[in-house]
């Protein structure tokens, strides 16, 4: 297990360095000089000011030197300085990361739990009205734009019904602490997490259902059934475990994709996470922040995948350690 | 004409005679005021920082206006009012400006505010970091001295008729000398905890969420401010912002916080008031900027035809939901020296087509790119409308989709055919208008210069003559003449004078009181209980 | 023939085919149904649906016909979906085939390269690409292709890895056929069915991605697409629901139809795996 872990870490480092270089070069390809943009925003056109900015950001050096400086900075935990905010990138990201982890984590848990539940129900009562309803709903949510669901649910649950707060992560200025605050945040979390998770609920429902049906057709299930084991028990003891495991793995591989969706969700719900930080940085050509968000996202994705892998191996020892 | 005269008279008095600044008008009777409470506002987009000496964008000013102050502010007719300067004198030759400062002013960290801070701002900090002050300082200011702790004297190289109009927060923010002198301003660690002299102190900034300011207990105006707390909330989606106001999460919406149609719905709500005042100093004017380097736009008749092809009343009413007035020339109607009697270009597609036909230019042979402003759906609709109109005139138009960064980049490097743009005029033409037309201001890297490359020596001379005038009547004459030339030349298609509506609940009192509106320190604002 | 019969028994797939057929017909007939430019102001702004029988779906804030926008937008949305998928399949199949067929070093290198793209959330990457290269129909299509190919590459690689060991491929290697020739004539034809199924789902995802990009203001300003219509209407959601409702419905129907068809093909090609997604 240890050598497996070490090997995986080594591989992960290579992938992450690759991601950094890829993104760095991509951004260097981009038209648009961040210094000119900043100077323009400040309303100053004079070349000296531009020169100062470029020198300050290190943009006056050749690209390979810039890349090297950035890479060696990253290795020592220095992600650079935000052009616009004049704040270290790392502190900007760390300030916003928990909000995104909370949002995507909740959406992940929600979509996985509901997806597996509905998938199992649909498979268990295959061909029934329940199955049709679940399958149809899954198809519809699979095909509906996420931002559309977000806007509609704000309209319904916040404005018409007044049940849920339409934006923000907590009641600002309320000064709640402890449990009161946690409850408040949870209350604010419901809408964004559910809208972000619904698409994946649909995916996991379909996946679980298909996987269940596949396992139910396998020989050992048929044998158990022939032996007269009660249906409920077959489902619980034999089918579920074998059918749900691949769904779990697939889901953890997809976990990173939630961050992409978070850009939309965080915009609609004013959620102070890194999805929006990334989008704002992009719009303002604040490249160190953009690179930093990508790097941190990549690291989180690698860690999640790694944990999923590890769990999978523990749960299912048949898989050899590669 | 009468209005101009009145304004001229006031300006002349202020400029020539030693006058103490008039007291703040109409303070609410103390008995009515109910102090305390928190005021919730929206800051959109989230500012990059609050150090107003380093960044003078709208959102920064809005928040930092409660933390930092300047020497003066201006009333709705653009007469100077005292802020950190208690009174001021201008010598008869227009070469010496003497400001007497308020007594007992302290920075938020307890250090006394003195004339040394003003000198530091004028000769060091702003010269280095403020784009507009630097230009004025280099061209006009000979020296800035502090004869005593409460007096500052500006000696001029030559008279500058607009000098007294450049001392509000966005033009001349005063930064604490004891924190910044001798440091790298941009990387000073104190930038994350701004220290000013204003009525509210910085408390907390949760990025992406809110900025929290609290009452400055040691504020130099006794018993003020009335409010205990200010919250500036970050809500990135326009529809969500309008919900926030409707649901009472916020009490104030600044111009631009919500889209035009939402303004109509929100102002119709019970207990809601609105005003378009508080933007007189900025007087933003939107214009369509043709790149005159292109052969087709170099033809004046084509520019006139394009101007005639646009129904600017439709633009204001249908696209901007009444938030503005069709422009009548290069000076916004609320800018000083505005001449209302210029040549006009009303919507007339037939005349426009005739002008094109007379020019002998085949517009379809000159495909053009139209670069809109990346500030939301209203601007997108305007781009779609302008494209339709110009295509009817015969152009082939492609809309260039850009984000804020791309827009600045393109306009600053002259990489555009036809662009939307708007600029603050800062009250006085020498502050905010002439920069669009000076032929020596065809410089890259800014959106606020002569990016269209207009060059007319006569216009250059007249703008300089007006700016250097000691006598306001000479300035007025030169400005009228230059407006006439510009109206005939149409180097820009002045589209409309933008209007910004501040929407607030009627329990919020004394909100908008000066020409800089919500950027004014809210030391008189209170919430009725 | 039997396939056709089996497909026609899959009601979902048939329904999908009918819907998609209607949408394609609408896209093709748009110039006849709604002649002229869909950007033109043709009526009073903000007419409600059915308020004026000439404009069944109402008009938007500039008085443009929503129905005309949907008909003309169908072309753009479908085009972006199909073209971006074709490009993604081309890249994905090339990389997956090389990696799977040659294995070893080549495989390692190509898969590591694929991972670089997979580790970054697809939508985030698409947003960055479109913003950086300024939003127009080409950059949008390419950006969607760039973020969708890794899935295809992995799929094709897995298929190739298993097909390579089969007798007919081994036989071709033994008789000395060239690598590219074996790939094209022996392996690829046998891997084609999962590629088609995946591709059909990718078209659906691409349409959704385009709409999400438009929602963030990263659409092509000169192309009337469904995503653009929603993006333009979303701030007026409460005042004029129809402006975003109908294009939203169009996206839903198109994506649904394509998914149903994809599943139908899947069932057809893998009859023993009925109901399985991938």
Short mmCIF file of C-alpha atoms in Angstrom, two decimals, chain B residues 219-487:
data_model
loop_
_atom_site.label_atom_id
_atom_site.label_comp_id
_atom_site.label_asym_id
_atom_site.label_seq_id
_atom_site.Cartn_x
_atom_site.Cartn_y
_atom_site.Cartn_z
CA UNK B 219 -14.81 61.56 13.64
CA UNK B 220 -13.98 65.25 13.36
CA UNK B 221 -17.61 66.31 13.04
CA UNK B 222 -19.09 66.17 16.53
CA UNK B 223 -21.87 63.64 17.06
CA UNK B 224 -21.48 62.22 13.58
CA UNK B 225 -21.87 59.95 11.76
CA UNK B 226 -25.32 58.82 12.81
CA UNK B 227 -25.08 55.29 11.48
CA UNK B 228 -23.26 52.54 13.36
CA UNK B 229 -22.43 50.23 10.51
CA UNK B 230 -22.24 50.06 6.74
CA UNK B 231 -22.38 46.84 4.75
CA UNK B 232 -21.39 46.76 1.10
CA UNK B 233 -22.51 43.43 -0.25
CA UNK B 234 -21.20 41.60 -3.27
CA UNK B 235 -23.96 40.12 -5.42
CA UNK B 236 -22.67 39.34 -8.90
CA UNK B 237 -25.96 38.67 -10.66
CA UNK B 238 -28.14 41.65 -11.67
CA UNK B 239 -31.43 39.82 -11.16
CA UNK B 240 -30.32 38.73 -7.69
CA UNK B 241 -29.45 42.33 -6.85
CA UNK B 242 -32.92 43.49 -7.64
CA UNK B 243 -34.36 40.67 -5.52
CA UNK B 244 -32.07 41.74 -2.70
CA UNK B 245 -33.56 45.22 -2.71
CA UNK B 246 -37.10 43.99 -3.06
CA UNK B 247 -36.72 41.61 -0.14
CA UNK B 248 -35.16 44.29 2.03
CA UNK B 249 -31.72 42.72 2.24
CA UNK B 250 -30.31 46.01 1.00
CA UNK B 251 -31.72 49.52 1.38
CA UNK B 252 -29.83 51.37 -1.31
CA UNK B 253 -29.18 50.67 -4.98
CA UNK B 254 -26.57 52.73 -6.74
CA UNK B 255 -26.92 53.59 -10.43
CA UNK B 256 -25.96 50.52 -12.44
CA UNK B 257 -26.73 48.03 -9.69
CA UNK B 258 -29.87 46.88 -11.47
CA UNK B 259 -30.96 46.96 -15.10
CA UNK B 260 -33.19 49.70 -16.50
CA UNK B 261 -36.46 47.81 -16.51
CA UNK B 262 -35.93 46.75 -12.88
CA UNK B 263 -35.61 50.42 -11.91
CA UNK B 264 -39.17 50.95 -13.09
CA UNK B 265 -40.52 48.04 -11.07
CA UNK B 266 -38.53 48.81 -7.96
CA UNK B 267 -39.32 52.51 -7.82
CA UNK B 268 -43.01 51.64 -8.04
CA UNK B 269 -42.80 49.67 -4.79
CA UNK B 270 -44.33 51.31 -1.70
CA UNK B 271 -41.88 53.07 0.60
CA UNK B 272 -39.25 53.39 -2.09
CA UNK B 273 -37.76 56.64 -3.32
CA UNK B 274 -35.37 57.42 -6.09
CA UNK B 275 -33.28 60.26 -7.41
CA UNK B 276 -31.10 60.93 -10.41
CA UNK B 277 -29.13 63.57 -8.54
CA UNK B 278 -25.64 63.03 -7.23
CA UNK B 279 -23.87 62.47 -10.54
CA UNK B 280 -23.43 66.08 -11.64
CA UNK B 281 -19.71 66.07 -10.97
CA UNK B 282 -19.20 62.92 -13.02
CA UNK B 283 -21.71 63.69 -15.81
CA UNK B 284 -21.02 60.46 -17.68
CA UNK B 285 -21.59 60.74 -21.41
CA UNK B 286 -21.87 57.75 -23.71
CA UNK B 287 -20.52 58.06 -27.21
CA UNK B 288 -19.82 55.90 -30.22
CA UNK B 289 -16.21 56.22 -31.18
CA UNK B 290 -15.27 55.78 -34.85
CA UNK B 291 -11.65 55.02 -35.52
CA UNK B 292 -10.77 57.95 -37.78
CA UNK B 293 -7.74 56.09 -39.05
CA UNK B 294 -10.14 54.12 -41.24
CA UNK B 295 -10.75 55.65 -44.63
CA UNK B 296 -14.51 55.33 -44.39
CA UNK B 297 -14.74 57.10 -41.02
CA UNK B 298 -12.30 59.81 -42.03
CA UNK B 299 -15.09 61.13 -44.23
CA UNK B 300 -17.06 63.63 -42.17
CA UNK B 301 -20.24 63.12 -44.16
CA UNK B 302 -20.23 59.41 -43.40
CA UNK B 303 -19.94 60.22 -39.69
CA UNK B 304 -22.85 62.62 -39.98
CA UNK B 305 -24.86 60.01 -41.85
CA UNK B 306 -24.21 57.46 -39.11
CA UNK B 307 -25.25 60.00 -36.50
CA UNK B 308 -28.49 60.66 -38.36
CA UNK B 309 -29.15 56.92 -38.69
CA UNK B 310 -29.43 56.44 -34.94
CA UNK B 311 -32.67 57.13 -33.14
CA UNK B 312 -31.16 58.28 -29.89
CA UNK B 313 -34.50 58.82 -28.24
CA UNK B 314 -35.32 55.18 -28.94
CA UNK B 315 -31.95 54.23 -27.47
CA UNK B 316 -32.61 56.13 -24.29
CA UNK B 317 -36.24 55.15 -23.89
CA UNK B 318 -36.49 51.62 -25.24
CA UNK B 319 -33.03 50.23 -24.53
CA UNK B 320 -32.01 52.19 -21.45
CA UNK B 321 -35.55 52.48 -20.07
CA UNK B 322 -35.34 56.24 -19.77
CA UNK B 323 -32.02 56.31 -17.92
CA UNK B 324 -30.53 59.27 -19.74
CA UNK B 325 -31.05 62.05 -22.24
CA UNK B 326 -30.06 62.16 -25.88
CA UNK B 327 -26.78 64.09 -26.01
CA UNK B 328 -26.76 67.52 -27.58
CA UNK B 329 -23.03 67.89 -28.09
CA UNK B 330 -19.61 67.06 -26.73
CA UNK B 331 -20.23 68.58 -23.30
CA UNK B 332 -22.76 66.78 -21.14
CA UNK B 333 -25.71 69.01 -20.25
CA UNK B 334 -24.55 68.99 -16.62
CA UNK B 335 -20.95 69.87 -17.36
CA UNK B 336 -19.81 73.47 -16.99
CA UNK B 337 -19.84 75.62 -20.13
CA UNK B 338 -22.31 73.31 -21.90
CA UNK B 339 -23.72 75.11 -24.95
CA UNK B 340 -27.32 74.05 -25.61
CA UNK B 341 -27.51 75.75 -29.03
CA UNK B 342 -25.28 73.52 -31.13
CA UNK B 343 -25.96 71.95 -34.48
CA UNK B 344 -28.13 68.85 -33.99
CA UNK B 345 -28.36 65.54 -35.80
CA UNK B 346 -31.87 64.19 -35.33
CA UNK B 347 -32.88 60.68 -36.42
CA UNK B 348 -33.48 60.79 -40.17
CA UNK B 349 -32.66 57.67 -42.12
CA UNK B 350 -33.49 59.27 -45.49
CA UNK B 351 -31.15 62.15 -44.89
CA UNK B 352 -28.53 59.70 -43.68
CA UNK B 353 -28.80 57.67 -46.86
CA UNK B 354 -28.64 60.81 -48.93
CA UNK B 355 -25.43 61.87 -47.20
CA UNK B 356 -23.93 58.47 -47.94
CA UNK B 357 -25.00 58.67 -51.57
CA UNK B 358 -23.46 62.14 -51.92
CA UNK B 359 -20.18 60.95 -50.45
CA UNK B 360 -19.88 58.44 -53.28
CA UNK B 361 -18.60 55.77 -50.89
CA UNK B 362 -19.89 52.22 -51.21
CA UNK B 363 -20.31 51.28 -47.55
CA UNK B 364 -20.66 47.58 -48.31
CA UNK B 365 -17.01 47.63 -49.40
CA UNK B 366 -16.00 48.74 -45.91
CA UNK B 367 -17.05 46.00 -43.50
CA UNK B 368 -16.69 47.21 -39.93
CA UNK B 369 -16.41 45.69 -36.49
CA UNK B 370 -18.58 47.11 -33.75
CA UNK B 371 -17.15 46.75 -30.27
CA UNK B 372 -19.81 47.10 -27.59
CA UNK B 373 -19.30 47.66 -23.90
CA UNK B 374 -19.04 44.49 -21.81
CA UNK B 375 -21.25 45.74 -19.00
CA UNK B 376 -24.32 43.61 -19.25
CA UNK B 377 -27.34 42.94 -21.36
CA UNK B 378 -28.45 46.54 -21.89
CA UNK B 379 -25.20 47.30 -23.69
CA UNK B 380 -25.59 44.13 -25.73
CA UNK B 381 -29.02 45.31 -26.86
CA UNK B 382 -27.55 48.67 -27.83
CA UNK B 383 -24.93 46.93 -29.95
CA UNK B 384 -27.61 44.87 -31.65
CA UNK B 385 -29.64 47.99 -32.35
CA UNK B 386 -26.71 50.01 -33.71
CA UNK B 387 -25.73 47.11 -35.92
CA UNK B 388 -29.26 46.96 -37.36
CA UNK B 389 -29.33 50.70 -38.05
CA UNK B 390 -25.91 50.82 -39.66
CA UNK B 391 -26.71 47.81 -41.80
CA UNK B 392 -29.80 49.59 -43.01
CA UNK B 393 -27.53 52.48 -43.94
CA UNK B 394 -25.45 50.07 -46.04
CA UNK B 395 -22.61 48.98 -43.76
CA UNK B 396 -21.71 45.36 -43.14
CA UNK B 397 -21.32 45.14 -39.38
CA UNK B 398 -19.88 42.41 -37.17
CA UNK B 399 -20.29 42.74 -33.44
CA UNK B 400 -17.06 42.04 -31.63
CA UNK B 401 -17.74 40.24 -28.38
CA UNK B 402 -15.27 41.32 -25.73
CA UNK B 403 -14.99 41.08 -22.00
CA UNK B 404 -13.89 44.01 -19.87
CA UNK B 405 -10.22 43.16 -20.27
CA UNK B 406 -10.50 42.69 -24.00
CA UNK B 407 -12.38 45.94 -24.43
CA UNK B 408 -9.74 47.96 -22.62
CA UNK B 409 -7.01 46.19 -24.48
CA UNK B 410 -8.54 46.85 -27.89
CA UNK B 411 -9.52 50.43 -27.31
CA UNK B 412 -6.18 51.20 -25.66
CA UNK B 413 -4.20 49.81 -28.58
CA UNK B 414 -6.48 51.44 -31.19
CA UNK B 415 -7.54 48.00 -32.40
CA UNK B 416 -11.17 48.87 -33.13
CA UNK B 417 -13.34 50.17 -35.94
CA UNK B 418 -16.34 51.48 -34.10
CA UNK B 419 -16.56 51.29 -30.34
CA UNK B 420 -18.93 52.17 -27.56
CA UNK B 421 -17.36 54.19 -24.80
CA UNK B 422 -18.39 56.47 -22.00
CA UNK B 423 -16.44 58.87 -19.87
CA UNK B 424 -16.90 60.94 -16.78
CA UNK B 425 -16.54 64.63 -17.51
CA UNK B 426 -15.58 65.59 -13.94
CA UNK B 427 -17.59 68.78 -13.90
CA UNK B 428 -15.18 70.86 -15.90
CA UNK B 429 -14.22 70.42 -19.56
CA UNK B 430 -10.53 70.78 -18.75
CA UNK B 431 -10.84 67.82 -16.40
CA UNK B 432 -12.93 65.45 -18.42
CA UNK B 433 -13.67 66.59 -21.97
CA UNK B 434 -10.60 68.05 -23.64
CA UNK B 435 -8.70 64.79 -23.10
CA UNK B 436 -10.91 63.26 -25.81
CA UNK B 437 -9.81 65.70 -28.50
CA UNK B 438 -6.28 66.95 -27.80
CA UNK B 439 -4.11 65.75 -30.66
CA UNK B 440 -1.20 65.20 -28.28
CA UNK B 441 -3.40 62.85 -26.29
CA UNK B 442 -3.47 60.17 -29.00
CA UNK B 443 -1.76 57.75 -26.63
CA UNK B 444 -2.06 54.04 -26.23
CA UNK B 445 -3.02 52.22 -23.08
CA UNK B 446 -6.03 54.21 -21.99
CA UNK B 447 -9.68 54.29 -22.94
CA UNK B 448 -9.95 57.92 -21.95
CA UNK B 449 -7.74 59.63 -24.48
CA UNK B 450 -8.09 60.67 -28.08
CA UNK B 451 -8.29 57.04 -29.16
CA UNK B 452 -10.10 57.88 -32.37
CA UNK B 453 -7.09 59.98 -33.53
CA UNK B 454 -8.83 63.28 -34.08
CA UNK B 455 -6.44 66.08 -34.91
CA UNK B 456 -7.54 69.67 -35.29
CA UNK B 457 -5.00 72.38 -34.34
CA UNK B 458 -7.80 74.89 -33.88
CA UNK B 459 -9.49 72.66 -31.31
CA UNK B 460 -6.18 72.08 -29.52
CA UNK B 461 -5.55 75.82 -29.32
CA UNK B 462 -9.04 76.62 -28.07
CA UNK B 463 -8.99 73.98 -25.33
CA UNK B 464 -5.62 75.25 -24.13
CA UNK B 465 -6.77 78.85 -24.26
CA UNK B 466 -9.82 78.00 -22.16
CA UNK B 467 -7.89 75.96 -19.60
CA UNK B 468 -5.22 78.61 -19.10
CA UNK B 469 -7.70 81.48 -18.82
CA UNK B 470 -7.62 83.47 -15.61
CA UNK B 471 -10.95 85.01 -16.42
CA UNK B 472 -13.93 82.62 -16.60
CA UNK B 473 -15.56 84.64 -19.38
CA UNK B 474 -12.57 84.06 -21.65
CA UNK B 475 -12.80 80.38 -20.82
CA UNK B 476 -16.50 80.35 -21.63
CA UNK B 477 -15.97 82.04 -24.99
CA UNK B 478 -13.29 79.58 -26.00
CA UNK B 479 -15.38 76.62 -24.85
CA UNK B 480 -18.40 77.77 -26.85
CA UNK B 481 -16.26 78.13 -29.94
CA UNK B 482 -14.69 74.71 -29.54
CA UNK B 483 -18.10 73.08 -29.06
CA UNK B 484 -19.28 74.62 -32.32
CA UNK B 485 -16.30 73.27 -34.22
CA UNK B 486 -16.70 69.82 -32.70
CA UNK B 487 -20.42 69.74 -33.45
#
